[in-house]
Coordinates of C-alpha atoms in Angstrom, one line a residue:
Chain M
X378 CA 195.0 195.0 63.4
X379 CA 194.9 196.9 60.2
X380 CA 192.6 199.9 59.6
X381 CA 191.8 198.8 56.0
X382 CA 188.2 199.7 55.0
X383 CA 186.5 199.0 51.7
X384 CA 187.2 201.7 49.1
X385 CA 189.6 203.4 51.5
X386 CA 193.0 202.7 49.8
X387 CA 194.3 203.0 46.3
X388 CA 197.0 200.8 44.9
X389 CA 199.5 203.6 45.2
X390 CA 198.7 204.1 48.8
X391 CA 198.9 200.3 49.6
X392 CA 202.4 200.2 48.1
X393 CA 203.4 203.3 49.9
X394 CA 202.1 202.1 53.3
X395 CA 203.6 198.6 52.8
X396 CA 207.0 200.2 52.2
X397 CA 206.6 202.5 55.2
X398 CA 205.9 199.4 57.4
X399 CA 202.5 200.9 58.2
X400 CA 200.7 197.8 57.0
X401 CA 201.9 194.4 56.0
X402 CA 201.4 192.6 52.7
X403 CA 199.7 189.8 54.7
X404 CA 197.2 192.3 56.1
X405 CA 196.4 193.6 52.6
X406 CA 196.0 190.1 51.3
X407 CA 193.7 189.0 54.2
X408 CA 191.5 192.0 53.7
X409 CA 191.0 191.3 50.0
X410 CA 190.6 187.6 50.5
X411 CA 187.7 188.4 52.9
X412 CA 186.1 190.7 50.3
X413 CA 186.5 188.1 47.6
X414 CA 185.0 185.4 49.8
X415 CA 182.0 187.7 50.5
X416 CA 181.2 189.1 47.1
X417 CA 182.9 187.3 44.2
X418 CA 180.2 184.7 43.8
X419 CA 177.4 187.2 44.0
X420 CA 178.9 189.3 41.2
X421 CA 180.3 186.2 39.4
X422 CA 183.5 188.2 38.8
X423 CA 186.0 185.5 39.4
X424 CA 186.7 182.3 37.4
X425 CA 189.6 181.3 39.6
X426 CA 191.2 182.4 42.9
X427 CA 193.0 180.4 45.6
X428 CA 193.8 181.5 49.1
X429 CA 196.8 179.2 49.4
X430 CA 198.3 180.4 46.1
X431 CA 197.9 184.0 47.4
X432 CA 199.5 183.1 50.7
X433 CA 202.6 181.7 48.8
X434 CA 202.8 185.0 46.8
X435 CA 202.6 187.0 50.1
X436 CA 205.7 185.1 51.3
X437 CA 207.6 185.7 48.1
X438 CA 206.8 189.4 47.9
X439 CA 207.6 189.8 51.6
X440 CA 211.1 188.4 51.1
X441 CA 211.7 190.7 48.2
X442 CA 210.6 193.7 50.3
X443 CA 212.8 192.6 53.2
X444 CA 215.8 192.4 50.9
X445 CA 215.3 196.2 50.4
X446 CA 213.8 196.2 46.9
X447 CA 211.7 199.2 45.9
X448 CA 208.5 197.7 44.4
X449 CA 206.0 200.0 42.8
X450 CA 203.1 197.6 43.4
X451 CA 204.3 196.2 46.8
X452 CA 201.5 194.0 48.2
X453 CA 198.9 195.3 45.7
X454 CA 196.3 192.7 44.7
X455 CA 195.8 192.7 40.9
X456 CA 193.1 190.7 39.1
X457 CA 193.8 189.3 35.6
X458 CA 191.3 188.8 32.8
X459 CA 191.1 185.1 32.0
X460 CA 192.4 185.4 28.5
X461 CA 195.9 186.3 29.8
X462 CA 198.2 183.3 30.6
X463 CA 199.2 182.6 34.2
X464 CA 201.7 179.8 34.7
X465 CA 200.1 176.7 36.3
X466 CA 196.9 178.7 37.0
X467 CA 193.7 177.9 35.0
X468 CA 193.2 180.2 32.0
X469 CA 189.9 179.4 30.3
X470 CA 189.0 182.5 28.2
X471 CA 185.6 181.9 29.8
X472 CA 185.2 179.0 27.4
X473 CA 184.4 175.3 27.8
X474 CA 187.1 174.8 25.2
X475 CA 189.9 175.6 27.7
X476 CA 188.2 174.5 31.0
X477 CA 191.2 172.5 32.1
X478 CA 194.0 174.6 30.5
X479 CA 196.9 175.6 32.7
X480 CA 199.5 177.6 30.7
X481 CA 203.1 176.5 31.0
X482 CA 204.3 180.2 31.1
X483 CA 203.3 183.6 32.3
X484 CA 202.2 186.4 30.0
X485 CA 204.7 189.3 29.8
X486 CA 202.3 191.6 31.8
X487 CA 202.1 189.0 34.5
X488 CA 205.9 188.7 34.8
X489 CA 206.0 192.5 35.0
X490 CA 203.4 192.7 37.8
X491 CA 205.1 190.0 39.9
X492 CA 208.4 191.7 39.5
X493 CA 206.8 195.0 40.6
X494 CA 205.6 193.4 43.9
X495 CA 202.0 192.7 43.0
X496 CA 199.9 189.7 44.2
X497 CA 198.1 188.0 41.3
X498 CA 194.8 187.7 43.1
X499 CA 192.7 185.7 40.6
X500 CA 191.4 185.4 37.1
X501 CA 188.3 187.3 36.1
X502 CA 185.2 186.3 34.1
X503 CA 184.6 187.8 30.7
X504 CA 182.9 187.2 27.4
X505 CA 184.1 183.9 25.8
X506 CA 187.5 184.6 24.0
X507 CA 186.8 188.3 24.6
X508 CA 183.9 188.3 22.2
X509 CA 181.0 190.4 23.5
X510 CA 179.9 193.7 25.1
X511 CA 178.1 192.5 28.2
X512 CA 180.1 189.6 29.8
X513 CA 177.1 187.4 29.3
X514 CA 178.8 185.2 26.6
X515 CA 180.7 183.3 29.3
X516 CA 180.5 179.6 29.6
X517 CA 180.5 180.1 33.4
X518 CA 177.5 182.5 33.7
X519 CA 177.1 186.3 33.4
X520 CA 179.0 188.9 35.4
X521 CA 176.8 191.3 37.4
X522 CA 177.2 195.1 37.7
X523 CA 177.9 196.1 41.3
X524 CA 175.9 199.3 40.8
X525 CA 172.8 197.2 40.1
X526 CA 173.1 193.4 39.9
X527 CA 170.3 193.2 37.4
X528 CA 172.4 195.0 34.9
X529 CA 175.5 193.9 32.9
X530 CA 178.9 195.3 33.7
X531 CA 179.8 195.7 30.1
X532 CA 182.3 193.6 28.2
X533 CA 184.2 191.8 27.3
X534 CA 186.4 192.5 30.4
X535 CA 183.3 192.7 32.7
X536 CA 184.7 190.6 35.5
X537 CA 187.8 192.9 35.9
X538 CA 185.7 196.1 35.8
X539 CA 183.0 194.9 38.2
X540 CA 185.6 193.6 40.6
X541 CA 187.5 196.9 40.7
X542 CA 184.3 198.8 41.0
X543 CA 183.3 196.6 44.0
X544 CA 186.8 196.9 45.5
X545 CA 187.5 193.2 45.3
X546 CA 190.9 194.5 44.2
X547 CA 192.2 198.1 43.7
X548 CA 193.3 197.4 40.1
X549 CA 192.9 194.8 37.4
X550 CA 194.0 194.0 33.8
X551 CA 191.6 193.7 30.9
X552 CA 192.0 193.5 27.1
X553 CA 190.5 195.8 24.5
X554 CA 190.0 194.7 20.9
X555 CA 187.0 197.0 20.2
X556 CA 186.3 198.7 23.5
X557 CA 186.5 195.8 25.9
X558 CA 188.3 197.8 28.6
X559 CA 186.7 201.2 28.1
X560 CA 183.0 200.2 27.8
X561 CA 183.0 198.0 31.0
X562 CA 185.0 200.8 32.8
X563 CA 182.2 203.2 31.8
X564 CA 179.4 200.8 32.8
X565 CA 181.1 200.2 36.2
X566 CA 182.1 203.8 37.0
X567 CA 185.9 203.4 36.9
X568 CA 188.9 204.2 34.7
X569 CA 189.9 202.0 31.9
X570 CA 192.9 202.6 29.5
X571 CA 193.3 201.1 26.1
X572 CA 197.0 201.9 25.3
X573 CA 198.5 202.7 21.9
X574 CA 198.8 199.5 19.8
X575 CA 202.2 198.0 20.6
X576 CA 203.0 199.7 23.9
X577 CA 202.0 196.7 26.0
X578 CA 203.3 193.3 25.0
X579 CA 200.7 190.7 23.9
X580 CA 203.0 187.8 24.7
X581 CA 200.8 185.4 26.6
X582 CA 197.5 187.0 25.6
X583 CA 195.3 184.5 23.9
X584 CA 194.7 186.2 20.6
X585 CA 191.3 187.4 19.3
X586 CA 192.1 190.1 16.7
X587 CA 195.8 190.5 16.6
X588 CA 196.0 193.8 14.8
X589 CA 193.5 195.3 17.4
X590 CA 194.1 193.6 20.7
X591 CA 195.8 195.5 23.6
X592 CA 196.1 194.8 27.3
X593 CA 195.4 197.7 29.6
X594 CA 194.6 198.7 33.2
X595 CA 191.4 199.2 35.2
X596 CA 191.5 201.4 38.4
X597 CA 189.3 203.7 40.5
X598 CA 191.7 206.7 40.3
X599 CA 193.8 208.2 37.5
X600 CA 197.0 207.7 39.6
X601 CA 196.4 204.0 39.9
X602 CA 195.6 203.7 36.2
X603 CA 198.9 205.4 35.4
X604 CA 200.8 203.2 37.9
X605 CA 199.6 200.0 36.4
X606 CA 200.1 201.1 32.9
X607 CA 203.7 202.2 33.6
X608 CA 204.5 198.8 35.1
X609 CA 203.1 196.7 32.1
X610 CA 204.3 199.0 29.3
X611 CA 207.5 198.8 27.3
X612 CA 209.3 196.7 24.8
X613 CA 209.2 192.9 24.7
X614 CA 211.0 191.0 21.9
X615 CA 208.6 188.1 22.2
X616 CA 205.8 190.2 20.6
X617 CA 206.8 191.2 17.1
X618 CA 204.4 194.2 17.3
X619 CA 205.9 195.5 20.5
X620 CA 207.4 199.0 20.1
X621 CA 211.0 199.4 20.8
X622 CA 210.4 201.9 23.6
X623 CA 211.2 201.9 27.3
X624 CA 208.4 201.6 29.9
X625 CA 206.3 204.7 30.3
X626 CA 206.7 206.8 33.4
X627 CA 203.3 208.7 33.3
X628 CA 202.9 208.7 37.1
X629 CA 205.9 211.0 37.4
X630 CA 204.3 213.5 35.1
X631 CA 201.0 213.3 37.1
X632 CA 202.7 214.4 40.3
X633 CA 203.4 217.8 38.7
X634 CA 200.2 218.0 36.7
X635 CA 199.2 221.6 36.2
X636 CA 195.4 221.7 36.6
X637 CA 195.1 224.6 34.2
X638 CA 194.4 223.5 30.6
X639 CA 195.2 226.9 29.1
X640 CA 196.3 226.4 25.5
X641 CA 194.9 222.9 25.2
X642 CA 192.6 222.2 22.3
X643 CA 190.0 219.6 22.8
X644 CA 187.9 218.3 19.9
X645 CA 184.3 217.2 20.3
X646 CA 183.6 214.5 17.8
X647 CA 180.3 215.5 16.1
X648 CA 179.5 212.0 14.9
X649 CA 179.6 210.5 18.4
X650 CA 177.0 213.0 19.6
X651 CA 174.4 212.2 17.0
X652 CA 171.2 210.0 17.2
X653 CA 171.3 207.0 19.5
X654 CA 173.0 208.9 22.4
X655 CA 170.7 208.7 25.5
X656 CA 169.9 212.0 27.3
X657 CA 171.6 211.4 30.6
X658 CA 174.9 210.6 28.7
X659 CA 174.5 213.7 26.5
X660 CA 174.0 215.9 29.6
X661 CA 176.9 214.3 31.6
X662 CA 179.2 214.8 28.6
X663 CA 178.0 218.4 28.2
X664 CA 178.8 219.1 31.8
X665 CA 182.2 217.5 31.5
X666 CA 183.0 219.6 28.4
X667 CA 182.1 222.7 30.5
X668 CA 184.6 221.6 33.2
X669 CA 187.3 221.5 30.6
X670 CA 186.2 224.9 29.2
X671 CA 186.4 226.4 32.8
X672 CA 189.9 225.0 33.1
X673 CA 190.9 227.0 30.1
X674 CA 190.8 224.5 27.3
X675 CA 189.7 225.6 23.8
X676 CA 186.8 223.4 22.6
X677 CA 186.4 222.8 18.9
X678 CA 183.9 220.6 17.0
X679 CA 185.6 218.0 14.9
X680 CA 184.0 215.9 12.2
X681 CA 185.3 212.4 11.3
X682 CA 182.8 211.3 8.6
X683 CA 184.3 207.9 8.0
X684 CA 183.5 206.9 11.6
X685 CA 180.2 205.7 10.1
X686 CA 182.1 202.7 8.7
X687 CA 183.7 201.7 11.9
X688 CA 181.2 199.0 13.0
X689 CA 181.3 197.3 9.7
X690 CA 185.0 197.5 9.3
X691 CA 185.7 196.3 12.8
X692 CA 183.3 193.3 12.7
X693 CA 184.8 192.2 9.4
X694 CA 188.5 192.6 10.3
X695 CA 188.2 191.3 13.9
X696 CA 186.3 188.3 12.9
X697 CA 188.6 187.6 10.0
X698 CA 191.5 187.6 12.4
X699 CA 189.6 185.6 14.9
X700 CA 188.8 182.9 12.4
X701 CA 192.5 182.4 11.9
X702 CA 193.6 182.8 15.6
X703 CA 191.0 180.4 16.9
X704 CA 191.9 177.7 14.4
X705 CA 194.5 176.5 16.9
X706 CA 191.7 175.1 19.2
X707 CA 191.4 171.7 17.7
X708 CA 191.7 169.3 20.6
X709 CA 195.2 168.2 19.9
X710 CA 197.7 170.3 21.9
X711 CA 195.6 171.8 24.6
X712 CA 192.0 172.3 25.7
X713 CA 189.2 169.8 25.6
X714 CA 189.1 167.0 23.0
X715 CA 185.9 165.2 21.8
X716 CA 186.6 161.9 20.1
X717 CA 184.1 159.3 19.3
X718 CA 185.1 155.7 18.5
X719 CA 186.6 155.5 15.0
X720 CA 186.8 159.3 14.6
X721 CA 189.2 160.6 11.9
X722 CA 191.4 163.6 12.6
X723 CA 188.9 165.9 10.9
X724 CA 186.1 164.4 13.1
X725 CA 188.2 165.3 16.2
X726 CA 188.6 168.8 15.0
X727 CA 184.9 169.3 14.2
X728 CA 183.5 167.5 17.3
X729 CA 185.9 169.3 19.6
X730 CA 185.2 172.8 18.2
X731 CA 181.5 172.3 17.8
X732 CA 181.2 171.2 21.5
X733 CA 183.8 173.6 22.9
X734 CA 182.9 177.0 21.4
X735 CA 179.8 179.0 22.4
X736 CA 177.2 180.5 20.1
X737 CA 178.8 184.0 19.7
X738 CA 182.3 182.6 19.2
X739 CA 181.0 180.2 16.4
X740 CA 179.2 183.1 14.8
X741 CA 182.3 185.3 14.7
X742 CA 184.5 182.5 13.4
X743 CA 182.0 181.8 10.6
X744 CA 181.6 185.5 9.7
X745 CA 185.4 185.8 9.5
X746 CA 185.7 182.6 7.5
X747 CA 183.1 183.8 5.1
X748 CA 184.6 187.2 4.4
X749 CA 188.0 185.6 3.8
X750 CA 186.6 182.9 1.5
X751 CA 187.1 182.8 -2.3
X752 CA 184.7 185.2 -4.1
X753 CA 183.9 187.4 -1.0
X754 CA 187.3 188.7 0.0
X755 CA 187.3 191.8 -2.2
X756 CA 183.6 192.6 -1.4
X757 CA 184.1 192.4 2.4
X758 CA 187.6 192.1 3.8
X759 CA 189.3 194.4 1.3
X760 CA 186.6 197.0 1.7
X761 CA 186.9 196.8 5.5
X762 CA 190.7 197.4 5.3
X763 CA 190.0 200.4 3.0
X764 CA 187.6 201.8 5.6
X765 CA 190.2 201.3 8.2
X766 CA 192.7 203.3 6.3
X767 CA 190.1 206.2 5.8
X768 CA 189.3 206.2 9.6
X769 CA 193.0 206.2 10.5
X770 CA 193.8 209.1 8.1
X771 CA 190.9 211.2 9.5
X772 CA 192.2 210.8 13.0
X773 CA 195.7 211.9 11.9
X774 CA 194.2 215.0 10.3
X775 CA 192.1 215.8 13.4
X776 CA 195.1 215.6 15.7
X777 CA 196.8 218.3 13.6
X778 CA 194.3 220.7 15.1
X779 CA 193.4 219.3 18.6
X780 CA 195.4 217.7 21.4
X781 CA 192.7 215.2 22.2
X782 CA 189.2 214.2 21.4
X783 CA 186.2 213.7 23.7
X784 CA 183.3 211.4 23.1
X785 CA 180.9 209.3 25.2
X786 CA 182.5 205.8 25.9
X787 CA 179.1 204.3 25.1
X788 CA 175.9 205.8 23.8
X789 CA 174.0 204.5 26.8
X790 CA 174.5 203.3 30.3
X791 CA 174.5 199.6 31.2
X792 CA 171.8 197.3 29.7
X793 CA 169.7 195.0 31.7
X794 CA 170.9 191.4 31.8
X795 CA 169.5 189.6 28.8
X796 CA 168.3 192.8 27.1
X797 CA 170.6 192.4 24.0
X798 CA 171.9 188.9 24.2
X799 CA 169.4 187.6 21.6
X800 CA 170.2 190.3 19.1
X801 CA 173.9 190.2 18.2
X802 CA 173.7 193.0 15.6
X803 CA 172.1 195.4 18.2
X804 CA 174.9 194.5 20.6
X805 CA 177.5 195.3 17.9
X806 CA 175.9 198.7 17.2
X807 CA 176.3 199.7 20.8
X808 CA 180.1 199.6 20.3
X809 CA 180.0 202.6 18.0
X810 CA 182.1 205.0 20.2
X811 CA 185.0 202.7 20.8
X812 CA 185.7 200.6 17.7
X813 CA 187.5 203.3 15.6
X814 CA 190.2 203.8 18.2
X815 CA 191.3 200.2 17.8
X816 CA 191.1 200.3 14.0
X817 CA 193.5 203.3 14.2
X818 CA 195.8 201.9 16.9
X819 CA 195.2 204.9 19.2
X820 CA 195.2 205.3 23.0
X821 CA 191.9 206.1 24.7
X822 CA 190.8 206.4 28.3
X823 CA 187.3 206.0 29.8
X824 CA 186.8 208.5 32.6
X825 CA 183.8 208.2 35.0
X826 CA 181.7 211.4 34.6
X827 CA 178.4 211.0 36.4
X828 CA 175.4 208.7 36.9
X829 CA 172.0 208.4 35.2
X830 CA 168.6 208.6 36.9
X831 CA 168.8 204.9 37.7
X832 CA 172.2 205.4 39.4
X833 CA 174.2 203.7 36.7
X834 CA 177.6 205.2 35.8
X835 CA 178.4 207.2 32.7
X836 CA 181.8 207.3 31.0
X837 CA 183.6 209.9 28.9
X838 CA 186.2 208.8 26.4
X839 CA 189.4 210.8 25.9
X840 CA 191.2 209.8 22.6
X841 CA 194.7 211.0 21.9
X842 CA 197.3 210.6 19.1
X843 CA 199.7 207.7 19.3
X844 CA 201.8 207.5 22.5
X845 CA 199.9 210.4 24.2
X846 CA 198.9 208.3 27.3
X847 CA 200.6 210.7 29.7
X848 CA 198.6 213.7 28.2
X849 CA 195.3 211.7 28.4
X850 CA 196.0 210.8 32.0
X851 CA 196.8 214.4 32.9
X852 CA 193.6 215.5 31.2
X853 CA 191.7 212.9 33.2
X854 CA 193.4 214.0 36.4
X855 CA 192.4 217.7 35.8
X856 CA 188.8 216.5 35.4
X857 CA 189.0 214.2 38.4
X858 CA 190.3 216.9 40.7
X859 CA 187.7 219.4 39.5
X860 CA 184.5 217.3 39.2
X861 CA 185.2 215.3 42.4
X862 CA 183.1 212.3 41.4
X863 CA 185.5 209.7 42.7
X864 CA 184.4 208.3 46.1
X865 CA 181.3 210.6 46.1
X866 CA 179.1 207.4 45.6
X867 CA 179.9 203.8 46.4
X868 CA 178.1 200.9 44.8
X869 CA 175.7 199.0 47.1
X870 CA 175.6 195.3 46.2
Chain S
X1002 CA 174.4 183.5 -1.2
X1003 CA 172.2 185.9 -3.0
X1004 CA 172.7 189.6 -3.7
X1005 CA 175.6 191.1 -5.6
X1006 CA 179.1 190.4 -4.7
X1007 CA 179.7 194.0 -3.6
X1008 CA 177.8 193.1 -0.5
X1009 CA 174.5 195.0 -0.9
X1010 CA 171.4 193.4 0.5
X1011 CA 173.3 190.2 1.2
X1012 CA 171.5 187.2 2.5
X1013 CA 173.1 183.9 3.1
X1014 CA 171.4 180.6 2.4
X1015 CA 171.5 177.5 4.5
X1016 CA 173.9 175.6 2.2
X1017 CA 176.4 178.5 2.4
X1018 CA 176.1 178.5 6.2
X1019 CA 176.9 174.7 6.2
X1020 CA 179.8 175.3 3.7
X1021 CA 181.4 178.0 5.8
X1022 CA 180.9 176.0 9.0
X1023 CA 182.8 173.1 7.2
X1024 CA 185.6 175.5 6.3
X1025 CA 185.8 176.5 10.0
X1026 CA 185.8 172.9 11.1
X1027 CA 182.4 173.2 12.8
X1028 CA 179.4 171.0 12.5
X1029 CA 176.0 172.6 13.1
X1030 CA 172.6 171.3 14.1
X1031 CA 169.6 172.3 11.9
X1032 CA 168.6 174.7 14.6
X1033 CA 172.0 176.3 14.6
X1034 CA 172.0 176.6 10.8
X1035 CA 168.7 178.5 11.0
X1036 CA 170.0 180.7 13.8
X1037 CA 173.2 181.6 12.0
X1038 CA 171.5 182.0 8.6
X1039 CA 169.2 184.6 10.2
X1040 CA 171.9 186.5 12.1
X1041 CA 174.7 186.4 9.6
X1042 CA 172.3 187.7 6.9
X1043 CA 171.4 190.7 9.1
X1044 CA 175.1 191.4 9.7
X1045 CA 176.1 191.0 6.1
X1046 CA 173.2 193.3 5.1
X1047 CA 174.5 195.9 7.5
X1048 CA 178.2 195.7 6.5
X1049 CA 177.0 196.1 2.9
X1050 CA 177.4 199.9 3.5
X1051 CA 181.1 199.4 2.8
X1052 CA 180.3 198.8 -0.8
X1053 CA 180.1 202.6 -1.2
X1054 CA 183.8 203.1 -0.5
X1055 CA 185.7 203.6 -3.7
X1056 CA 188.5 201.1 -3.1
X1057 CA 190.8 202.6 -5.8
X1058 CA 190.7 206.0 -4.1
X1059 CA 191.9 204.8 -0.7
X1060 CA 193.9 201.6 -1.4
X1061 CA 194.2 198.7 1.0
X1062 CA 195.1 199.1 4.6
X1063 CA 198.4 197.7 5.8
X1064 CA 200.1 198.2 9.2
X1065 CA 202.3 201.1 7.9
X1066 CA 199.1 203.2 7.4
X1067 CA 198.2 203.1 11.1
X1068 CA 198.3 206.6 12.7
X1069 CA 201.4 205.4 14.4
X1070 CA 203.3 203.5 11.7
X1071 CA 204.4 200.0 12.7
X1072 CA 208.0 199.4 11.8
X1073 CA 208.9 195.7 11.5
X1074 CA 210.8 194.7 14.6
X1075 CA 213.8 192.6 13.7
X1076 CA 215.9 190.4 15.9
X1077 CA 218.9 188.2 15.4
X1078 CA 218.1 184.8 14.0
X1079 CA 219.4 182.9 17.1
X1080 CA 218.1 179.7 18.6
X1081 CA 216.3 180.3 21.9
X1082 CA 215.4 177.7 24.5
X1083 CA 211.9 176.4 24.0
X1084 CA 209.5 174.5 26.3
X1085 CA 210.6 171.1 27.5
X1086 CA 208.6 168.3 25.8
X1087 CA 207.0 167.2 29.0
X1088 CA 205.9 170.8 29.8
X1089 CA 204.6 171.2 26.2
X1090 CA 202.6 168.0 26.4
X1091 CA 201.0 168.6 29.8
X1092 CA 197.8 170.2 28.4
X1093 CA 197.3 167.6 25.7
X1094 CA 194.4 165.2 26.0
X1095 CA 196.3 162.4 24.4
X1096 CA 200.0 161.9 24.1
X1097 CA 202.4 159.1 23.2
X1098 CA 206.0 159.4 24.4
X1099 CA 207.1 162.9 23.5
X1100 CA 204.5 163.5 20.9
X1101 CA 200.9 164.6 20.6
X1102 CA 198.7 161.7 19.6
X1103 CA 196.1 162.0 16.8
X1104 CA 193.9 159.5 15.0
X1105 CA 195.7 157.5 12.3
X1106 CA 195.8 159.5 9.1
X1107 CA 197.6 157.0 6.9
X1108 CA 196.3 153.4 6.5

């Protein structure tokens, strides 16, 4: 009988104990199957999971372990956001459009996880085609926040974040086009890393905004965030934007992390602390900055005036790219098909798309189509790309003077279910702290840094220059070891 | 569409919503046209702030101006194995032999 208890083991510890023969992969799987059976429906975190499929994976990973292979994720359950392809396993993007789609291949990240000994434990709910900030735009119902089930978990990767926060798996993958890993990580009180653009292959990720999308990890500790990132990072020739670099080894660096931050220069982004920031978030961030000060870091105020353009630039560029990327869903090669008697090819396209896409997806497709259309391209899309360049240039200048930047991950804690769903613009405005990072292709990590008076988690965002993931994780570890938030509260759901 | 082409105080009329929907291969109900007219107008009004950026001063963005410049990744132009036809067809709603089936487009 295993001694596994909820919230008791990290992914790193599971792998270590499995290798030591202290617990078996079967025991780990049984424990998480029981938790999934008990809580996944209540939180609506999972779109697919299957106990027999997990049992087959246990057998495969056990054989690899018995052959003497050293597996960094031996027996570790990992949940996968449902816009990442899994061979033969439903991948719906939380859309009616793909309700019966079973990809014929695995995404690069899934191949990497399986090779590292992980158990692919299921597919998680999210906003349809990753478009949203609350995980309410799902054709299969909203995800609930384990800290209070009347609140949203954030989005679009809300199912992954809520499941990890509820310990339905120790780690999960999400995707981040404008904050879709970091914001749900903040709302659910866990870590979420958006890697540098090009460090994790997008092969097998169903595209939303191709110049912005990145896959990244969710975890409840810095060490697990690093472990999962290391496994999924590195070059893949099947993604033409994949950097020709070897996989990261950030977890090795963390083992020797010096908790002193003497000599480190941290920038406080003035624009992110302006109006719109709620008081509990402001206070939590202020305390976190004090922690860094006490650890010896030099704190500087930094101004990035072009951040004011980030919401406009993002929502024009992302939707323009989405309008092209989602043109492939036409009912012919995959996904649902609507075809009335006597329908022409164009009728099939129109009927299928009108029936298959949800309200927000249609809105973003139309916005993107509009800004790329004749007569409007220069006024909108070209201006947005100019703003993107300004934002990117200002980040580069800032990193000449500081090692990383700190901001809130979101100006507020989680919203009530239904609070913003009727007002898309208000929802877009809530993404103010995360969008610029994607426009500039930078890495950023959301770090849990406290709770508001309602008991909802608050997140701090660390933003670094390109390829500075190890430095960001070390910075987060220094905070984690000092502030000691992790494990001090456990969600009741 | 009313308002100047630089995007200030943009509002979008119902015929433009229908035209854009057509370009995107979507058919909207009257209720949807009204919904999208209202929300797209608000969004276009908001993004009108970009009109104040002097484009000639900053130039257009391309991937090489990312903080971490993207260098084009090249690979040898060699044929790689692709999906078997039966695997490629497995998710299609209608097939015929080894092809995807579509409505007749030539009489």
